[in-house]
Amino acid sequence: MRKIYCKSLAVMASVAFVVLLAACPQGGGTVINNYYVESGATEEPMKFIPAGTYTILYNGIGTDTTKEAKVVLSSYYICDHEVTQAEWLEVFDVNPSFFQGEDDAKKVAPGEVQLKRPVDQVSWYDAISYCNKRSIKEGLEPVYSVKVDDGAGNKIEIDWANLAYADIPTTGDDDWNNVSCDFSKNGYRLPTEVEREVAARGGLTGNVWAGCASESRLGNYAWGKENSDGKTHEVMKKLPNALGLYDMTGNVFEFSWDKFDSSAEYPSGVYDPTGPDTTYNERYCGGGGYDSTAYYNRISHRANRLPPSMRYKSSGLRLVRSHLTK
């Protein structure tokens, strides 16, 4: 497991599942469904998920049979909203989003703010680039490492600080596919598939979607095919789940670190699983989107993936940071 603060040990149980709290960070906060939310569910954008043993529920690829597994995760922080177009433009000078402009099918819904919509039409390569560039901009350690040919036969690390949007590959690239992730760094990264599921359920394994178990209530929590009018919407307009996390179901699909392999075991391990060791390069994206039905927006649905270079109009991202020892 990755290193975490170890101030105290508590064991808490609920009907939904058992969480072993290995630590709680210092400072005011509340416990919601066995999760410690650092400064209240509506104040801090990064919500704390404690280390613990979690039960995950998932469907096998091509089947509706629900399976169950237990995993042990190190603590981490996850942002309460999807990366917005405004946040993207603080790092890159290009807004790649399909949903912008005055075309009726793309323009912002009445009463909403364009730049507060989630950034969309980003590839997995784009997403990891954003994470590293934002980390450097904020004085944090970049998490991802990609070494490319310098023209003289040597492999050198990408100059992330000066990487332009136009420099990111738009087709599959072997060097970028060999990316590594250092979970011991303090910068921004994408969640693993398991980290995202645990946060989406919010401590309640009975929840089929983030925030609710009943399809009749889903429209209160998510933008999907049934209510989105075929477009993305400003983040944080729907109700959050129990952890104060918005749009964990619907709006845009969110990339994870994990590779996708339909033949691989899930989860890929018990302790901090990071996905299958496979030669396939497609990356998992979870949460569903504005253009997906309730069935395909279920937390347990695992068939969503994209080639890492594909910029799809309903793909976006949400940021995570590891919770590390000082």
Short mmCIF file of C-alpha atoms in Angstrom, two decimals:
data_model
loop_
_atom_site.label_atom_id
_atom_site.label_comp_id
_atom_site.label_asym_id
_atom_site.label_seq_id
_atom_site.Cartn_x
_atom_site.Cartn_y
_atom_site.Cartn_z
CA MET A 1 0.00 0.00 0.00
CA ARG A 2 1.06 3.57 -0.55
CA LYS A 3 2.17 5.54 2.50
CA ILE A 4 -0.49 7.49 4.39
CA TYR A 5 -0.73 9.54 7.58
CA CYS A 6 -1.17 7.26 10.59
CA LYS A 7 -2.58 9.40 13.37
CA SER A 8 -5.16 6.95 14.69
CA LEU A 9 -7.01 3.76 13.93
CA ALA A 10 -10.74 3.38 13.93
CA VAL A 11 -13.00 0.60 12.77
CA MET A 12 -16.45 1.56 11.59
CA ALA A 13 -19.19 -0.63 10.21
CA SER A 14 -22.38 0.12 8.29
CA VAL A 15 -25.09 -1.99 6.72
CA ALA A 16 -23.73 -1.07 3.29
CA PHE A 17 -20.16 -2.20 3.90
CA VAL A 18 -17.23 -2.08 6.31
CA VAL A 19 -14.53 0.55 6.07
CA LEU A 20 -11.31 0.32 8.07
CA LEU A 21 -10.25 3.88 8.73
CA ALA A 22 -6.47 3.93 8.84
CA ALA A 23 -6.18 7.68 9.27
CA CYS A 24 -7.91 11.00 9.41
CA PRO A 25 -6.10 14.18 8.39
CA GLN A 26 -5.80 16.99 10.87
CA GLY A 27 -8.29 19.87 10.73
CA GLY A 28 -12.04 20.26 11.00
CA GLY A 29 -14.20 17.86 9.09
CA THR A 30 -17.06 15.43 9.19
CA VAL A 31 -17.57 11.71 8.73
CA ILE A 32 -20.15 10.87 6.05
CA ASN A 33 -20.99 7.20 5.48
CA ASN A 34 -17.62 6.27 7.02
CA TYR A 35 -15.68 8.76 4.87
CA TYR A 36 -13.83 11.74 6.33
CA VAL A 37 -14.66 14.91 4.38
CA GLU A 38 -11.96 17.39 5.23
CA SER A 39 -13.86 20.64 5.60
CA GLY A 40 -17.49 19.85 4.93
CA ALA A 41 -19.08 18.44 1.81
CA THR A 42 -19.61 21.79 0.11
CA GLU A 43 -16.46 23.75 0.96
CA GLU A 44 -13.34 21.96 -0.24
CA PRO A 45 -13.02 20.74 -3.84
CA MET A 46 -10.75 17.80 -2.91
CA LYS A 47 -12.54 15.24 -0.75
CA PHE A 48 -10.59 12.83 1.41
CA ILE A 49 -11.16 9.07 1.01
CA PRO A 50 -9.51 7.17 3.87
CA ALA A 51 -7.46 4.03 3.54
CA GLY A 52 -9.54 0.95 4.13
CA THR A 53 -11.02 -2.30 2.98
CA TYR A 54 -13.85 -1.74 0.51
CA THR A 55 -16.43 -3.92 -1.17
CA ILE A 56 -16.85 -3.25 -4.87
CA LEU A 57 -19.65 -4.48 -7.11
CA TYR A 58 -19.27 -4.85 -10.84
CA ASN A 59 -20.65 -6.52 -13.94
CA GLY A 60 -18.56 -8.82 -16.06
CA ILE A 61 -17.99 -7.64 -19.62
CA GLY A 62 -20.99 -8.60 -21.75
CA THR A 63 -23.09 -9.77 -18.80
CA ASP A 64 -25.41 -8.28 -16.20
CA THR A 65 -24.28 -10.73 -13.54
CA THR A 66 -23.14 -8.70 -10.53
CA LYS A 67 -19.92 -9.81 -8.90
CA GLU A 68 -18.39 -8.72 -5.62
CA ALA A 69 -14.80 -8.28 -4.49
CA LYS A 70 -12.92 -6.71 -1.61
CA VAL A 71 -9.98 -4.38 -2.13
CA VAL A 72 -7.64 -2.52 0.19
CA LEU A 73 -6.94 1.07 -0.84
CA SER A 74 -4.52 3.70 0.38
CA SER A 75 -6.06 7.07 1.19
CA TYR A 76 -6.48 9.65 -1.55
CA TYR A 77 -8.21 12.89 -2.46
CA ILE A 78 -10.73 13.23 -5.29
CA CYS A 79 -12.10 16.46 -6.74
CA ASP A 80 -15.78 17.18 -6.19
CA HIS A 81 -16.31 18.15 -9.84
CA GLU A 82 -15.20 17.29 -13.33
CA VAL A 83 -12.47 19.52 -14.81
CA THR A 84 -14.22 22.51 -16.35
CA GLN A 85 -13.46 24.30 -19.58
CA ALA A 86 -12.26 27.30 -17.54
CA GLU A 87 -9.86 25.10 -15.54
CA TRP A 88 -8.59 23.55 -18.76
CA LEU A 89 -7.85 27.00 -20.21
CA GLU A 90 -5.76 27.86 -17.16
CA VAL A 91 -3.32 25.18 -18.34
CA PHE A 92 -3.71 25.01 -22.13
CA ASP A 93 -4.49 27.86 -24.53
CA VAL A 94 -6.90 25.70 -26.56
CA ASN A 95 -10.41 24.63 -25.54
CA PRO A 96 -10.92 21.29 -27.32
CA SER A 97 -14.56 20.95 -26.28
CA PHE A 98 -17.18 19.94 -28.80
CA PHE A 99 -19.83 21.65 -26.69
CA GLN A 100 -19.21 25.35 -27.22
CA GLY A 101 -20.35 27.99 -29.67
CA GLU A 102 -23.80 29.12 -30.82
CA ASP A 103 -25.01 26.01 -32.62
CA ASP A 104 -28.27 24.99 -30.92
CA ALA A 105 -27.02 21.45 -30.43
CA LYS A 106 -23.86 22.64 -28.70
CA LYS A 107 -24.57 25.95 -26.98
CA VAL A 108 -24.85 26.28 -23.24
CA ALA A 109 -28.26 25.65 -21.67
CA PRO A 110 -30.20 28.70 -20.43
CA GLY A 111 -29.06 29.85 -17.00
CA GLU A 112 -25.76 27.97 -17.19
CA VAL A 113 -22.22 29.29 -17.71
CA GLN A 114 -20.29 28.04 -20.74
CA LEU A 115 -16.86 27.80 -19.12
CA LYS A 116 -18.30 25.95 -16.13
CA ARG A 117 -19.29 23.06 -18.37
CA PRO A 118 -16.91 20.08 -18.19
CA VAL A 119 -14.12 20.09 -20.72
CA ASP A 120 -14.90 17.42 -23.29
CA GLN A 121 -13.40 15.86 -26.40
CA VAL A 122 -10.15 15.18 -24.58
CA SER A 123 -8.06 12.07 -25.11
CA TRP A 124 -6.35 10.04 -22.42
CA TYR A 125 -3.04 11.51 -23.61
CA ASP A 126 -4.57 14.98 -23.18
CA ALA A 127 -5.79 14.09 -19.69
CA ILE A 128 -2.42 12.96 -18.33
CA SER A 129 -0.78 16.00 -19.94
CA TYR A 130 -3.23 18.27 -18.15
CA CYS A 131 -2.51 16.54 -14.84
CA ASN A 132 1.27 17.01 -15.16
CA LYS A 133 1.11 20.57 -16.45
CA ARG A 134 -1.31 21.65 -13.73
CA SER A 135 0.86 19.96 -11.09
CA ILE A 136 3.93 21.87 -12.25
CA LYS A 137 1.96 25.13 -12.45
CA GLU A 138 0.89 24.71 -8.81
CA GLY A 139 4.32 23.66 -7.53
CA LEU A 140 3.48 19.97 -7.19
CA GLU A 141 5.37 16.93 -8.42
CA PRO A 142 4.28 15.57 -11.80
CA VAL A 143 3.02 12.01 -11.51
CA TYR A 144 3.35 10.75 -15.08
CA SER A 145 6.58 10.03 -16.94
CA VAL A 146 6.82 9.73 -20.73
CA LYS A 147 10.19 9.44 -22.44
CA VAL A 148 10.44 10.30 -26.14
CA ASP A 149 13.18 10.17 -28.76
CA ASP A 150 15.35 13.30 -28.82
CA GLY A 151 16.33 12.77 -32.44
CA ALA A 152 19.75 11.43 -31.52
CA GLY A 153 18.62 8.00 -30.43
CA ASN A 154 18.18 8.91 -26.78
CA LYS A 155 15.01 8.75 -24.71
CA ILE A 156 14.38 11.91 -22.69
CA GLU A 157 11.52 13.02 -20.46
CA ILE A 158 8.91 15.27 -22.05
CA ASP A 159 9.23 18.92 -21.07
CA TRP A 160 5.79 18.99 -19.51
CA ALA A 161 5.90 22.63 -18.47
CA ASN A 162 6.34 23.72 -22.08
CA LEU A 163 4.27 21.02 -23.74
CA ALA A 164 1.70 22.60 -26.07
CA TYR A 165 -1.67 21.09 -26.85
CA ALA A 166 -0.58 20.72 -30.49
CA ASP A 167 2.36 18.54 -29.35
CA ILE A 168 0.13 15.81 -27.91
CA PRO A 169 -0.21 12.79 -30.24
CA THR A 170 -3.52 12.36 -32.03
CA THR A 171 -2.78 8.76 -33.05
CA GLY A 172 -1.44 5.86 -31.04
CA ASP A 173 2.14 6.45 -29.94
CA ASP A 174 4.44 3.77 -28.49
CA ASP A 175 6.36 6.20 -26.30
CA TRP A 176 3.19 7.63 -24.79
CA ASN A 177 1.75 4.15 -24.36
CA ASN A 178 4.79 3.28 -22.23
CA VAL A 179 3.87 5.98 -19.71
CA SER A 180 4.53 5.24 -16.04
CA CYS A 181 2.67 6.58 -13.02
CA ASP A 182 4.44 7.30 -9.72
CA PHE A 183 1.74 7.13 -7.07
CA SER A 184 4.21 8.39 -4.45
CA LYS A 185 4.26 11.86 -6.06
CA ASN A 186 1.98 14.59 -4.72
CA GLY A 187 0.70 15.95 -8.04
CA TYR A 188 -2.58 15.50 -9.84
CA ARG A 189 -3.45 12.25 -11.54
CA LEU A 190 -6.39 10.26 -12.85
CA PRO A 191 -8.12 7.86 -10.45
CA THR A 192 -7.73 4.16 -10.80
CA GLU A 193 -10.92 2.38 -11.80
CA VAL A 194 -11.37 1.06 -8.26
CA GLU A 195 -10.73 4.47 -6.65
CA ARG A 196 -13.39 5.97 -8.87
CA GLU A 197 -15.96 3.29 -8.05
CA VAL A 198 -15.40 3.59 -4.30
CA ALA A 199 -15.85 7.36 -4.46
CA ALA A 200 -18.88 7.15 -6.75
CA ARG A 201 -20.74 4.77 -4.43
CA GLY A 202 -20.08 7.08 -1.50
CA GLY A 203 -20.07 4.30 1.06
CA LEU A 204 -23.30 2.71 -0.13
CA THR A 205 -22.95 -0.47 -2.15
CA GLY A 206 -26.71 -0.40 -2.68
CA ASN A 207 -26.38 2.66 -4.89
CA VAL A 208 -26.68 1.74 -8.56
CA TRP A 209 -25.77 5.27 -9.63
CA ALA A 210 -23.81 7.94 -7.76
CA GLY A 211 -26.20 9.29 -5.16
CA CYS A 212 -29.14 6.94 -5.57
CA ALA A 213 -30.37 3.38 -5.99
CA SER A 214 -33.63 4.18 -7.77
CA GLU A 215 -33.87 5.13 -11.44
CA SER A 216 -36.85 7.34 -10.60
CA ARG A 217 -34.48 9.58 -8.60
CA LEU A 218 -31.57 9.48 -11.05
CA GLY A 219 -32.52 12.77 -12.72
CA ASN A 220 -31.83 14.56 -9.44
CA TYR A 221 -28.20 13.43 -9.51
CA ALA A 222 -27.14 13.01 -13.11
CA TRP A 223 -27.30 14.29 -16.67
CA GLY A 224 -28.02 11.38 -19.00
CA LYS A 225 -29.78 10.69 -22.26
CA GLU A 226 -33.14 11.02 -20.53
CA ASN A 227 -32.71 14.65 -19.39
CA SER A 228 -29.60 16.27 -20.93
CA ASP A 229 -31.13 17.48 -24.22
CA GLY A 230 -28.18 15.85 -25.94
CA LYS A 231 -25.48 18.10 -24.47
CA THR A 232 -23.20 18.59 -21.47
CA HIS A 233 -24.19 20.88 -18.62
CA GLU A 234 -22.49 23.14 -16.10
CA VAL A 235 -20.87 21.07 -13.37
CA MET A 236 -22.40 20.84 -9.90
CA LYS A 237 -25.95 21.59 -11.08
CA LYS A 238 -27.31 18.26 -9.86
CA LEU A 239 -27.27 16.89 -6.32
CA PRO A 240 -23.97 15.43 -5.04
CA ASN A 241 -23.54 11.96 -3.64
CA ALA A 242 -23.01 11.38 0.08
CA LEU A 243 -19.38 12.54 -0.16
CA GLY A 244 -20.22 15.84 -1.81
CA LEU A 245 -19.05 14.64 -5.23
CA TYR A 246 -20.99 15.97 -8.21
CA ASP A 247 -21.63 14.38 -11.62
CA MET A 248 -20.02 11.08 -10.69
CA THR A 249 -22.75 9.66 -12.89
CA GLY A 250 -23.41 11.26 -16.28
CA ASN A 251 -22.38 14.55 -17.94
CA VAL A 252 -19.02 13.33 -19.34
CA PHE A 253 -17.20 10.02 -19.13
CA GLU A 254 -14.14 10.27 -16.89
CA PHE A 255 -10.84 8.61 -17.75
CA SER A 256 -9.08 6.32 -15.30
CA TRP A 257 -5.45 5.25 -15.19
CA ASP A 258 -6.32 1.60 -15.88
CA LYS A 259 -5.88 -0.15 -19.16
CA PHE A 260 -8.87 -2.10 -20.41
CA ASP A 261 -8.76 -5.81 -21.16
CA SER A 262 -12.08 -7.66 -21.35
CA SER A 263 -10.34 -10.98 -20.63
CA ALA A 264 -8.48 -9.77 -17.52
CA GLU A 265 -9.56 -10.34 -13.94
CA TYR A 266 -11.17 -7.38 -12.17
CA PRO A 267 -10.03 -6.04 -9.86
CA SER A 268 -6.43 -6.63 -10.90
CA GLY A 269 -5.36 -7.24 -7.31
CA VAL A 270 -6.34 -6.76 -3.68
CA TYR A 271 -4.00 -3.95 -2.62
CA ASP A 272 -4.27 -0.66 -4.54
CA PRO A 273 -5.13 -2.34 -7.86
CA THR A 274 -4.06 -0.27 -10.87
CA GLY A 275 -5.50 -2.31 -13.71
CA PRO A 276 -4.41 -5.30 -15.77
CA ASP A 277 -0.90 -5.84 -17.07
CA THR A 278 -1.86 -6.12 -20.72
CA THR A 279 -0.54 -5.23 -24.16
CA TYR A 280 -3.85 -3.54 -24.96
CA ASN A 281 -3.68 0.25 -24.76
CA GLU A 282 -7.33 1.24 -24.48
CA ARG A 283 -8.08 3.07 -21.24
CA TYR A 284 -11.11 2.66 -19.05
CA CYS A 285 -13.53 5.58 -18.68
CA GLY A 286 -16.27 5.49 -16.08
CA GLY A 287 -19.36 7.26 -14.86
CA GLY A 288 -21.33 7.37 -18.08
CA GLY A 289 -22.25 10.50 -19.98
CA TYR A 290 -24.92 12.92 -21.13
CA ASP A 291 -25.64 10.67 -24.13
CA SER A 292 -25.97 7.37 -22.25
CA THR A 293 -29.09 5.75 -20.86
CA ALA A 294 -29.51 4.92 -17.20
CA TYR A 295 -28.53 1.31 -17.93
CA TYR A 296 -25.13 2.31 -19.34
CA ASN A 297 -24.59 4.97 -16.67
CA ARG A 298 -24.59 2.42 -13.83
CA ILE A 299 -21.50 2.48 -11.61
CA SER A 300 -21.02 -1.26 -12.16
CA HIS A 301 -21.01 -0.99 -15.96
CA ARG A 302 -17.48 -1.71 -17.17
CA ALA A 303 -17.57 -1.79 -20.97
CA ASN A 304 -16.60 1.86 -21.55
CA ARG A 305 -13.11 2.44 -22.92
CA LEU A 306 -11.30 4.47 -25.57
CA PRO A 307 -8.00 4.33 -27.43
CA PRO A 308 -5.65 6.73 -25.58
CA SER A 309 -5.35 9.12 -28.53
CA MET A 310 -9.09 9.42 -29.27
CA ARG A 311 -10.78 12.76 -28.59
CA TYR A 312 -14.40 11.78 -28.11
CA LYS A 313 -17.09 14.38 -27.52
CA SER A 314 -18.30 12.87 -24.26
CA SER A 315 -14.91 12.13 -22.67
CA GLY A 316 -13.53 14.26 -19.84
CA LEU A 317 -11.65 13.90 -16.57
CA ARG A 318 -11.68 14.34 -12.81
CA LEU A 319 -8.58 14.89 -10.70
CA VAL A 320 -7.20 12.80 -7.85
CA ARG A 321 -4.16 13.18 -5.60
CA SER A 322 -2.49 10.54 -3.46
CA HIS A 323 -2.56 11.21 0.29
CA LEU A 324 1.09 10.95 1.27
CA THR A 325 3.31 10.97 4.34
CA LYS A 326 4.80 14.39 5.04
#
